[in-house]
Amino acid sequence: MSTDFETVIGLEIHTQLLTRSKIFCGCPNRFGAAPNTQICPVCAAFPGVLPVLNRAVLDMAIRTGLAVNGQIRLRNEFARKNYFYPDLPAGYQISQFELPIVEHGELIIEPEGAPSRRIGITRIHMEVDAGKNLHEGIQGASWVDLNRTGTPLLEIVSEPDLRSAAEAGAYLKKLRSIVRYLEVCDGNMEEGSFRCDANVSVRPRGAERFGTRAEVKNLNSIRNVMRAIEYEAQRQIDLIESGGKVVQETRLWDANQNLTRSMRGKEEAHDYRYFPEPDLPPVVIAPERIAAIRATMPELPDAKARRFRDTLGLSEYDAGVLTASHELAGYFEATLAGAAPADAKSVANWVTGDLLGRINKEGLEITASPVPAQALGALIAMIQENVISGKIAKTVFALLWEQGGGDPRRIVAEKGLNQVTDQGAIEAEVDRILALHPEKIAQYQAGKSQLLGFFVGEIMKATRGKANPGVVNELLKNRLQTS
Ligand code: ADP
Ligand code: MG
Ligand code: ZN
């Protein structure tokens, strides 16, 4: 007998902030330096040192809170979370607990092929990252690298509102895109600057109460988060159906074997003996500061997509693709600016089609596109101005790509690719081709109208794609009627 189960998911995300210095000292906040070269007595938690809050961290927390429609707590407080681990020299982490900086936020997600939904964001709080224990390639010992201690983090905690792996994936994509638009985090899951823990439980469909959750860690891509949720939900269902009980615990995702395994029993909040951080005063924020930050907020992906649809007339799909990252949206807008008199739709077609096709095929980022937005814009403008045909434009695009940019107008002029719109020149070509095919003319005039395409093709071939197809069509139709 099998009951129908519903999966319930809440995500905890740790974002490393892109500040220049660390959260409580002046050390550089930089990834990749030689071990223990980016540290000071504060990082190493020498006795007697005192933390001082980096104001850039506070500003980024406010920006992120505003972006998810959260309430900014004007008086918030740091708390000490006590636990022992070799990469945590202080023996505690400075975090926020009862009075976090942001509460009651939300994110609208649009999972593919499913209705959009509002997902609650319980809280966002500021905290400090720990160091790293190194085990790999070391014999009979473990080393500790404290470079990462003091890296500022925002922990973003969702309500248990997500109901499937697909929704969790959509939530992660949307949130990652927002922190990138805000330039508060690079969103790199592989390098660990955007880390996700997934809390997963199941319950019989229709039940009120949530089931017991397991927290899954070690998820370094959106794909792995989705796979882990699917595996974990099924594991819990199988367990319940065979008469077992889910226990609250922390589990690790094993991407090679495609399964989660128990790591440790889940700590409860009281295990951490939280108390207000005595070394830092409460954070008091002036409303003017929030207003000032609000005034510098960039246009976020949802608003941008709405504008692309409503003002530029793009399809829902194109608007979604083009706003997925602020770099791509920026590329599109720069292309559009240079493409007048062409319209937004043709620019969107070029960017999502020829350009992104090539970018994806070669595994590049849009920021590394060999064809600059200005060049692509000028190319599209030339099509609209009838200087070149769409077909020739593809040839010029390939040239721009190969030579890493350049002026498309120069290329067209130098290679003599200008479209022939000269009526007389095209007429001569039309007459020449028609003279070669009297039997086809007869067939056309007897009703085989699809032969028009054959004639157009022959003329385009003869002019190496340079004849204006509109003019060719007009002339042909005239000639074929009267001859
Ligand atoms: P902890 O630090 O103990 O994990 P948090 O409050 O930081 O606690 O995070 C708890 C996370 O677990 C939140 O994202 C919340 O939505 C989620 N959660 C809570 N209960 C459940 C449940 N029964 N099933 C799935 N997720 C849950
Ligand atoms: Mg947790
Ligand atoms: Zn330091």
Coordinates of C-alpha atoms and ligand atoms in Angstrom, one line a residue:
M1 CA 0.0 0.0 0.0
S2 CA 1.5 3.3 -1.0
T3 CA 0.4 6.7 0.2
D4 CA 0.9 9.8 -1.9
F5 CA 3.6 12.0 -0.3
E6 CA 4.4 15.7 -0.6
T7 CA 8.0 17.0 -0.4
V8 CA 8.7 20.0 1.8
I9 CA 11.9 22.0 1.3
G10 CA 13.5 25.0 3.0
L11 CA 16.8 26.3 1.8
E12 CA 19.6 28.0 3.8
I13 CA 22.0 29.9 1.6
H14 CA 25.4 31.3 2.6
T15 CA 26.6 34.1 0.3
Q16 CA 30.1 35.4 0.6
L17 CA 30.1 39.1 0.2
L18 CA 32.2 40.9 -2.4
T19 CA 33.7 43.5 0.1
R20 CA 37.3 44.6 -0.2
S21 CA 38.1 43.8 3.4
K22 CA 36.9 41.3 5.9
I23 CA 33.9 41.8 8.2
F24 CA 35.7 42.6 11.5
C25 CA 39.2 43.6 10.5
G26 CA 41.1 45.3 7.7
C27 CA 42.5 42.1 6.1
P28 CA 41.8 41.7 2.3
N29 CA 38.8 39.6 1.5
R30 CA 40.4 37.7 -1.4
F31 CA 40.2 34.1 -2.6
G32 CA 43.2 32.0 -3.7
A33 CA 46.2 33.5 -1.7
A34 CA 48.9 31.2 -0.1
P35 CA 47.6 29.7 3.2
N36 CA 47.6 32.0 6.2
T37 CA 48.9 35.1 4.4
Q38 CA 45.6 37.1 4.6
I39 CA 45.3 37.1 8.4
C40 CA 45.9 39.3 11.4
P41 CA 45.4 38.9 15.2
V42 CA 41.6 39.4 14.8
C43 CA 41.4 36.7 12.2
A44 CA 43.4 34.4 14.4
A45 CA 41.4 35.3 17.5
F46 CA 44.3 36.4 19.7
P47 CA 43.2 37.2 23.3
G48 CA 42.2 40.9 23.7
V49 CA 41.4 41.7 20.1
L50 CA 38.1 43.4 19.3
P51 CA 36.0 43.2 16.2
V52 CA 34.8 46.3 14.3
L53 CA 32.0 46.0 11.8
N54 CA 32.8 46.8 8.2
R55 CA 30.1 49.2 7.1
A56 CA 30.1 47.8 3.5
V57 CA 28.8 44.5 5.0
L58 CA 25.9 46.3 6.5
D59 CA 25.1 48.2 3.3
M60 CA 25.1 44.9 1.3
A61 CA 22.8 43.3 3.8
I62 CA 20.4 46.2 3.5
R63 CA 20.6 46.1 -0.3
T64 CA 19.9 42.3 -0.3
G65 CA 17.0 42.8 2.2
L66 CA 15.4 45.5 0.1
A67 CA 15.8 43.4 -3.1
V68 CA 13.7 40.6 -1.5
N69 CA 11.1 43.0 -0.1
G70 CA 12.2 42.2 3.4
Q71 CA 11.8 44.3 6.6
I72 CA 15.0 45.9 7.7
R73 CA 15.4 45.8 11.4
L74 CA 16.6 49.2 12.5
R75 CA 18.1 47.9 15.6
N76 CA 19.7 44.5 15.1
E77 CA 22.2 42.5 17.1
F78 CA 25.1 40.2 16.7
A79 CA 25.1 36.9 18.7
R80 CA 27.8 34.5 19.6
K81 CA 27.3 30.9 18.4
N82 CA 29.6 28.7 20.4
Y83 CA 31.1 25.5 18.9
F84 CA 34.5 23.9 18.7
Y85 CA 36.2 23.2 15.4
P86 CA 39.8 23.5 14.4
D87 CA 39.1 26.1 11.7
L88 CA 37.4 28.3 14.2
P89 CA 40.2 29.7 16.5
A90 CA 37.8 31.8 18.6
G91 CA 35.7 28.8 19.6
Y92 CA 32.6 30.7 18.5
Q93 CA 31.2 32.3 15.4
I94 CA 29.8 35.8 15.4
S95 CA 26.4 35.6 13.8
Q96 CA 22.9 37.0 14.4
F97 CA 20.2 35.0 16.1
E98 CA 17.1 36.6 17.7
L99 CA 17.4 40.0 16.1
P100 CA 18.7 39.5 12.5
I101 CA 19.0 42.5 10.1
V102 CA 16.3 41.3 7.7
E103 CA 13.0 39.5 8.2
H104 CA 9.8 38.6 6.2
G105 CA 11.2 38.8 2.7
E106 CA 9.9 37.0 -0.4
L107 CA 11.0 35.7 -3.8
I108 CA 8.7 35.0 -6.7
I109 CA 9.8 31.9 -8.6
E110 CA 8.9 30.8 -12.0
P111 CA 9.7 27.1 -12.3
E112 CA 9.7 25.9 -15.9
G113 CA 6.3 24.8 -17.1
A114 CA 4.7 25.5 -13.8
P115 CA 2.8 28.4 -12.3
S116 CA 4.9 31.1 -10.5
R117 CA 4.8 31.0 -6.7
R118 CA 5.8 33.2 -3.8
I119 CA 8.4 31.7 -1.5
G120 CA 8.8 33.4 1.9
I121 CA 12.3 34.4 3.2
T122 CA 12.3 34.0 6.9
R123 CA 15.4 36.0 7.6
I124 CA 18.7 37.2 6.4
H125 CA 21.5 37.6 8.8
M126 CA 25.1 38.8 8.8
E127 CA 27.8 36.4 10.0
V128 CA 31.5 35.6 9.7
D129 CA 32.9 32.6 7.8
A130 CA 35.3 30.1 9.4
G131 CA 38.7 29.0 8.1
K132 CA 39.4 25.8 6.2
N133 CA 40.9 22.5 7.3
L134 CA 43.1 21.0 4.7
H135 CA 43.5 17.2 4.4
E136 CA 44.2 16.5 0.8
G137 CA 47.8 15.4 0.0
I138 CA 48.9 15.7 3.6
Q139 CA 50.3 12.6 5.3
G140 CA 49.4 11.9 9.0
A141 CA 48.1 15.4 9.7
S142 CA 45.6 18.1 8.9
W143 CA 46.5 21.7 8.3
V144 CA 44.5 24.8 9.0
D145 CA 44.2 27.7 6.6
L146 CA 42.7 30.8 8.3
N147 CA 42.6 33.0 5.1
R148 CA 38.8 32.5 4.9
T149 CA 38.2 33.5 8.6
G150 CA 36.6 36.9 8.7
T151 CA 35.0 36.6 5.2
P152 CA 31.6 38.3 5.5
L153 CA 28.5 36.1 4.9
L154 CA 24.8 36.7 4.5
E155 CA 22.8 33.7 5.5
I156 CA 19.5 33.7 3.6
V157 CA 16.9 31.3 5.1
S158 CA 13.7 30.4 3.3
E159 CA 10.4 29.4 4.7
P160 CA 9.6 25.7 4.2
D161 CA 7.5 26.8 1.2
L162 CA 9.2 24.9 -1.6
R163 CA 7.5 21.7 -2.8
S164 CA 9.8 20.1 -5.4
A165 CA 13.3 19.9 -6.7
A166 CA 12.3 22.0 -9.7
E167 CA 11.0 24.8 -7.4
A168 CA 14.2 24.7 -5.3
G169 CA 16.2 25.0 -8.6
A170 CA 14.1 28.0 -9.7
Y171 CA 14.5 29.6 -6.3
L172 CA 18.3 29.2 -6.4
K173 CA 18.5 30.6 -9.9
K174 CA 16.4 33.6 -9.0
L175 CA 18.3 34.3 -5.8
R176 CA 21.7 33.9 -7.4
S177 CA 20.7 36.2 -10.2
I178 CA 19.6 38.8 -7.7
V179 CA 22.8 38.8 -5.6
R180 CA 24.7 39.1 -8.9
Y181 CA 22.6 42.0 -10.1
L182 CA 23.2 43.7 -6.7
E183 CA 27.0 42.9 -7.0
V184 CA 27.0 41.7 -3.4
C185 CA 28.1 38.1 -4.3
D186 CA 29.6 36.4 -7.3
G187 CA 27.2 33.4 -6.9
N188 CA 29.9 30.8 -7.7
M189 CA 28.6 27.6 -6.2
E190 CA 31.6 25.5 -7.3
E191 CA 34.0 27.8 -5.5
G192 CA 31.7 27.9 -2.4
S193 CA 30.9 31.6 -2.5
F194 CA 27.2 30.7 -2.8
R195 CA 26.6 27.7 -0.6
C196 CA 23.3 25.9 -0.2
D197 CA 22.0 23.6 2.5
A198 CA 18.7 21.9 1.7
N199 CA 16.3 20.9 4.5
V200 CA 14.0 18.2 3.2
S201 CA 11.0 16.4 4.7
V202 CA 8.0 14.5 3.4
R203 CA 4.4 14.2 4.6
P204 CA 1.3 12.4 3.4
R205 CA -0.4 14.6 0.9
G206 CA -3.1 16.6 2.7
A207 CA -1.5 16.3 6.1
E208 CA -1.2 19.5 8.2
R209 CA 2.0 18.8 10.1
F210 CA 5.4 18.8 8.5
G211 CA 7.5 15.6 8.7
T212 CA 10.9 15.5 10.4
R213 CA 13.5 17.1 8.2
A214 CA 17.0 16.1 7.3
E215 CA 19.5 18.8 6.4
V216 CA 21.6 18.0 3.3
K217 CA 25.0 19.6 2.9
N218 CA 27.8 19.5 0.4
L219 CA 25.8 20.7 -2.6
N220 CA 28.1 22.6 -5.0
S221 CA 25.7 23.2 -8.0
I222 CA 22.1 23.8 -8.6
R223 CA 21.9 20.4 -10.4
N224 CA 23.3 18.7 -7.3
V225 CA 20.8 20.4 -5.0
M226 CA 18.0 19.2 -7.2
R227 CA 19.4 15.6 -7.4
A228 CA 20.0 15.5 -3.7
I229 CA 16.4 16.7 -2.9
E230 CA 15.0 14.0 -5.2
Y231 CA 17.1 11.3 -3.7
E232 CA 16.5 12.4 -0.1
A233 CA 12.7 12.7 -0.5
Q234 CA 12.5 9.2 -2.0
R235 CA 14.7 7.8 0.8
Q236 CA 12.4 9.2 3.4
I237 CA 9.3 7.9 1.7
D238 CA 10.8 4.4 1.4
L239 CA 11.8 4.6 5.0
I240 CA 8.3 5.6 6.2
E241 CA 6.6 3.0 3.9
S242 CA 8.7 0.2 5.3
G243 CA 7.7 1.2 8.9
G244 CA 10.7 3.3 9.8
K245 CA 11.0 6.8 11.1
V246 CA 12.9 9.8 9.7
V247 CA 15.4 11.2 12.3
Q248 CA 16.5 14.8 12.4
E249 CA 20.1 14.8 11.2
T250 CA 22.6 16.4 8.9
R251 CA 23.4 14.4 5.8
L252 CA 26.1 14.8 3.1
W253 CA 25.4 14.5 -0.6
D254 CA 27.7 12.2 -2.4
A255 CA 27.7 13.4 -6.0
N256 CA 29.7 10.4 -7.3
Q257 CA 27.4 7.7 -5.8
N258 CA 24.2 9.8 -6.2
L259 CA 23.1 9.5 -2.6
T260 CA 23.0 11.2 0.8
R261 CA 24.6 9.7 3.9
S262 CA 24.3 10.5 7.5
M263 CA 27.0 12.8 8.9
R264 CA 25.8 13.7 12.4
G265 CA 22.7 14.2 14.5
K266 CA 21.4 17.7 14.0
E267 CA 22.4 20.2 16.6
E268 CA 19.6 22.2 18.3
A269 CA 19.9 25.9 18.8
H270 CA 20.5 25.4 22.5
D271 CA 23.5 23.3 21.7
Y272 CA 25.2 26.5 20.5
R273 CA 24.5 28.5 23.7
Y274 CA 23.8 31.6 21.8
F275 CA 24.0 34.9 23.6
P276 CA 24.3 38.6 22.5
E277 CA 27.9 39.3 21.3
P278 CA 29.5 41.3 24.1
D279 CA 32.3 42.7 21.8
L280 CA 30.0 44.5 19.4
P281 CA 27.3 47.1 20.2
P282 CA 23.8 46.6 18.7
V283 CA 23.6 47.8 15.1
V284 CA 21.4 50.9 14.9
I285 CA 20.5 52.0 11.4
A286 CA 19.2 55.4 10.5
P287 CA 16.1 55.4 8.2
E288 CA 18.0 57.9 6.0
R289 CA 20.7 55.3 5.3
I290 CA 18.1 52.9 4.1
A291 CA 16.6 55.6 1.9
A292 CA 20.0 56.4 0.4
I293 CA 20.6 52.7 -0.4
R294 CA 17.2 52.3 -1.9
A295 CA 18.0 55.2 -4.2
T296 CA 21.0 53.3 -5.6
M297 CA 19.3 50.0 -6.2
P298 CA 19.8 48.6 -9.7
E299 CA 16.8 47.5 -11.8
L300 CA 16.3 43.8 -10.7
P301 CA 15.7 40.9 -13.0
D302 CA 11.9 40.8 -12.6
A303 CA 11.4 44.5 -13.2
K304 CA 13.8 44.4 -16.1
A305 CA 12.0 41.5 -17.7
R306 CA 8.7 43.3 -17.3
R307 CA 10.1 46.4 -19.0
F308 CA 11.5 44.3 -21.8
R309 CA 8.1 42.8 -22.4
D310 CA 5.9 45.9 -21.9
T311 CA 8.1 48.6 -23.3
L312 CA 10.2 46.8 -25.8
G313 CA 7.6 44.3 -26.9
L314 CA 9.7 41.2 -26.4
S315 CA 8.1 37.8 -25.8
E316 CA 7.9 36.4 -22.2
Y317 CA 10.5 33.9 -23.2
D318 CA 13.1 36.3 -24.7
A319 CA 12.6 38.7 -21.8
G320 CA 13.4 35.8 -19.4
V321 CA 16.5 34.6 -21.3
L322 CA 17.9 38.1 -21.7
T323 CA 17.5 39.1 -18.0
A324 CA 18.9 35.8 -16.6
S325 CA 22.1 37.7 -15.8
H326 CA 22.8 41.4 -15.6
E327 CA 25.8 41.0 -17.9
L328 CA 23.6 39.5 -20.6
A329 CA 20.9 42.1 -20.1
G330 CA 23.6 44.8 -20.3
Y331 CA 24.9 43.3 -23.5
F332 CA 21.5 43.2 -25.0
E333 CA 20.8 46.8 -24.1
A334 CA 24.1 48.0 -25.4
T335 CA 23.5 46.1 -28.7
L336 CA 20.0 47.6 -29.0
A337 CA 21.4 51.1 -28.4
G338 CA 23.7 50.7 -31.4
A339 CA 21.2 48.9 -33.7
A340 CA 18.8 51.8 -34.5
P341 CA 16.7 51.8 -36.7
A342 CA 16.4 48.0 -36.0
D343 CA 13.7 47.1 -33.4
A344 CA 14.2 45.3 -30.1
K345 CA 12.8 42.0 -31.5
S346 CA 15.4 41.6 -34.2
V347 CA 18.1 42.5 -31.7
A348 CA 16.7 39.9 -29.3
N349 CA 16.8 37.3 -32.1
W350 CA 20.4 38.0 -32.8
V351 CA 21.5 38.0 -29.2
T352 CA 19.6 34.9 -28.1
G353 CA 20.2 33.1 -31.5
D354 CA 23.5 33.6 -33.3
L355 CA 25.4 35.2 -30.4
L356 CA 24.3 33.0 -27.5
G357 CA 24.4 29.9 -29.7
R358 CA 28.0 30.5 -30.4
I359 CA 28.8 31.6 -26.8
N360 CA 27.3 28.5 -25.4
K361 CA 28.8 26.2 -28.0
E362 CA 32.3 27.5 -27.1
G363 CA 31.6 27.5 -23.3
L364 CA 32.2 31.2 -22.9
E365 CA 30.7 33.8 -20.6
I366 CA 28.9 36.7 -22.3
T367 CA 31.5 39.1 -20.8
A368 CA 34.1 37.3 -22.9
S369 CA 32.2 37.6 -26.2
P370 CA 34.7 38.2 -29.0
V371 CA 32.0 40.3 -30.7
P372 CA 31.4 43.5 -28.7
A373 CA 27.8 44.7 -28.3
Q374 CA 28.5 47.9 -30.4
A375 CA 29.7 45.8 -33.4
L376 CA 26.7 43.5 -33.2
G377 CA 24.4 46.5 -33.0
A378 CA 26.0 48.1 -36.1
L379 CA 25.6 44.9 -38.0
I380 CA 21.9 44.6 -37.2
A381 CA 21.4 48.2 -38.1
M382 CA 22.9 47.5 -41.6
I383 CA 20.3 44.8 -42.2
Q384 CA 17.5 47.1 -41.3
E385 CA 19.0 49.8 -43.6
N386 CA 19.1 47.2 -46.4
V387 CA 22.9 47.6 -46.7
I388 CA 23.3 43.9 -46.3
S389 CA 20.9 40.9 -46.3
G390 CA 20.4 38.7 -43.3
K391 CA 22.4 36.0 -45.0
I392 CA 25.4 38.2 -45.6
A393 CA 25.1 39.5 -42.0
K394 CA 25.7 35.9 -40.8
T395 CA 29.0 35.9 -42.8
V396 CA 30.0 39.2 -41.3
F397 CA 29.1 38.0 -37.8
A398 CA 31.4 35.0 -38.3
L399 CA 34.2 37.3 -39.4
L400 CA 33.7 39.6 -36.4
W401 CA 33.8 36.5 -34.2
E402 CA 37.0 35.2 -35.8
Q403 CA 38.9 38.4 -35.6
G404 CA 37.6 39.3 -32.2
G405 CA 35.6 42.4 -33.1
G406 CA 36.1 45.2 -35.6
D407 CA 33.8 47.6 -37.5
P408 CA 31.2 45.7 -39.5
R409 CA 30.7 48.7 -41.8
R410 CA 34.4 48.6 -42.7
I411 CA 34.3 44.9 -43.3
V412 CA 31.3 45.1 -45.6
A413 CA 32.8 48.0 -47.6
E414 CA 36.2 46.3 -47.9
K415 CA 34.8 42.9 -48.9
G416 CA 32.3 44.5 -51.2
L417 CA 29.4 42.8 -49.5
N418 CA 26.9 45.6 -49.9
Q419 CA 23.6 44.5 -50.9
V420 CA 22.6 45.2 -54.5
T421 CA 19.4 47.2 -54.4
D422 CA 20.1 48.8 -57.8
Q423 CA 17.0 47.9 -59.8
G424 CA 18.9 47.9 -63.1
A425 CA 21.6 45.5 -61.9
I426 CA 19.1 43.1 -60.5
E427 CA 16.9 43.3 -63.6
A428 CA 19.8 42.2 -65.8
E429 CA 20.4 39.2 -63.5
V430 CA 16.7 38.3 -63.5
D431 CA 16.5 38.3 -67.3
R432 CA 19.7 36.3 -67.6
I433 CA 18.4 33.6 -65.3
L434 CA 14.9 33.5 -66.9
A435 CA 16.5 33.1 -70.3
L436 CA 18.2 29.9 -69.1
H437 CA 14.9 28.2 -68.0
P438 CA 12.1 28.6 -70.5
E439 CA 10.5 25.2 -69.6
K440 CA 10.3 26.2 -65.9
I441 CA 8.7 29.5 -66.9
A442 CA 6.0 27.5 -68.7
Q443 CA 5.5 25.3 -65.7
Y444 CA 5.2 28.3 -63.4
Q445 CA 2.7 29.9 -65.7
A446 CA 0.7 26.7 -65.8
G447 CA 0.2 27.0 -62.1
K448 CA 3.3 25.5 -60.4
S449 CA 3.8 28.7 -58.3
Q450 CA 6.3 27.2 -55.9
L451 CA 8.9 27.5 -58.7
L452 CA 9.2 31.2 -57.7
G453 CA 11.4 30.0 -54.9
F454 CA 13.6 28.2 -57.4
F455 CA 14.1 31.4 -59.4
V456 CA 14.8 33.5 -56.3
G457 CA 17.4 30.9 -55.2
E458 CA 19.1 31.0 -58.6
I459 CA 19.3 34.8 -58.6
M460 CA 20.6 34.9 -55.0
K461 CA 23.3 32.4 -55.9
A462 CA 24.3 34.3 -59.0
T463 CA 24.6 37.5 -57.0
R464 CA 26.4 35.7 -54.1
G465 CA 23.5 36.6 -51.7
K466 CA 23.9 40.3 -52.3
A467 CA 20.7 41.0 -54.2
N468 CA 17.9 42.5 -52.1
P469 CA 15.5 39.6 -51.8
G470 CA 12.4 41.9 -51.7
V471 CA 13.5 43.6 -55.0
V472 CA 14.2 40.2 -56.5
N473 CA 10.7 38.9 -55.6
E474 CA 9.0 41.9 -57.0
L475 CA 10.9 41.9 -60.3
L476 CA 10.4 38.2 -60.8
K477 CA 6.7 38.3 -60.2
N478 CA 6.3 41.1 -62.7
R479 CA 8.4 39.4 -65.4
L480 CA 6.8 36.0 -65.0
Q481 CA 3.3 37.4 -65.4
T482 CA 4.0 39.3 -68.6
S483 CA 6.4 37.0 -70.4
Ligands
ADP1 P1 19.0 25.4 11.5 O1 20.2 26.3 11.7 O2 18.7 24.6 12.7 O3 19.1 24.5 10.3 P2 17.4 27.5 10.5 O4 16.2 28.1 11.1 O5 18.6 28.3 10.2 O6 17.7 26.3 11.4 O7 16.9 26.8 9.1 C1 15.9 25.9 9.1 C2 15.5 25.6 7.7 O8 14.8 24.4 7.6 C3 14.7 26.7 7.1 O9 15.0 27.0 5.7 C4 13.3 26.1 7.2 O10 12.4 26.6 6.1 C5 13.6 24.7 6.9 N1 12.6 23.8 7.6 C6 12.1 23.8 8.8 N2 11.3 22.8 9.1 C7 11.3 22.1 7.9 C8 10.6 20.8 7.5 N3 9.8 20.2 8.4 N4 10.8 20.4 6.3 C9 11.7 21.0 5.4 N5 12.3 22.2 5.8 C10 12.1 22.7 7.0
MG2 MG 20.5 24.7 9.1
ZN3 ZN 42.3 40.1 9.8

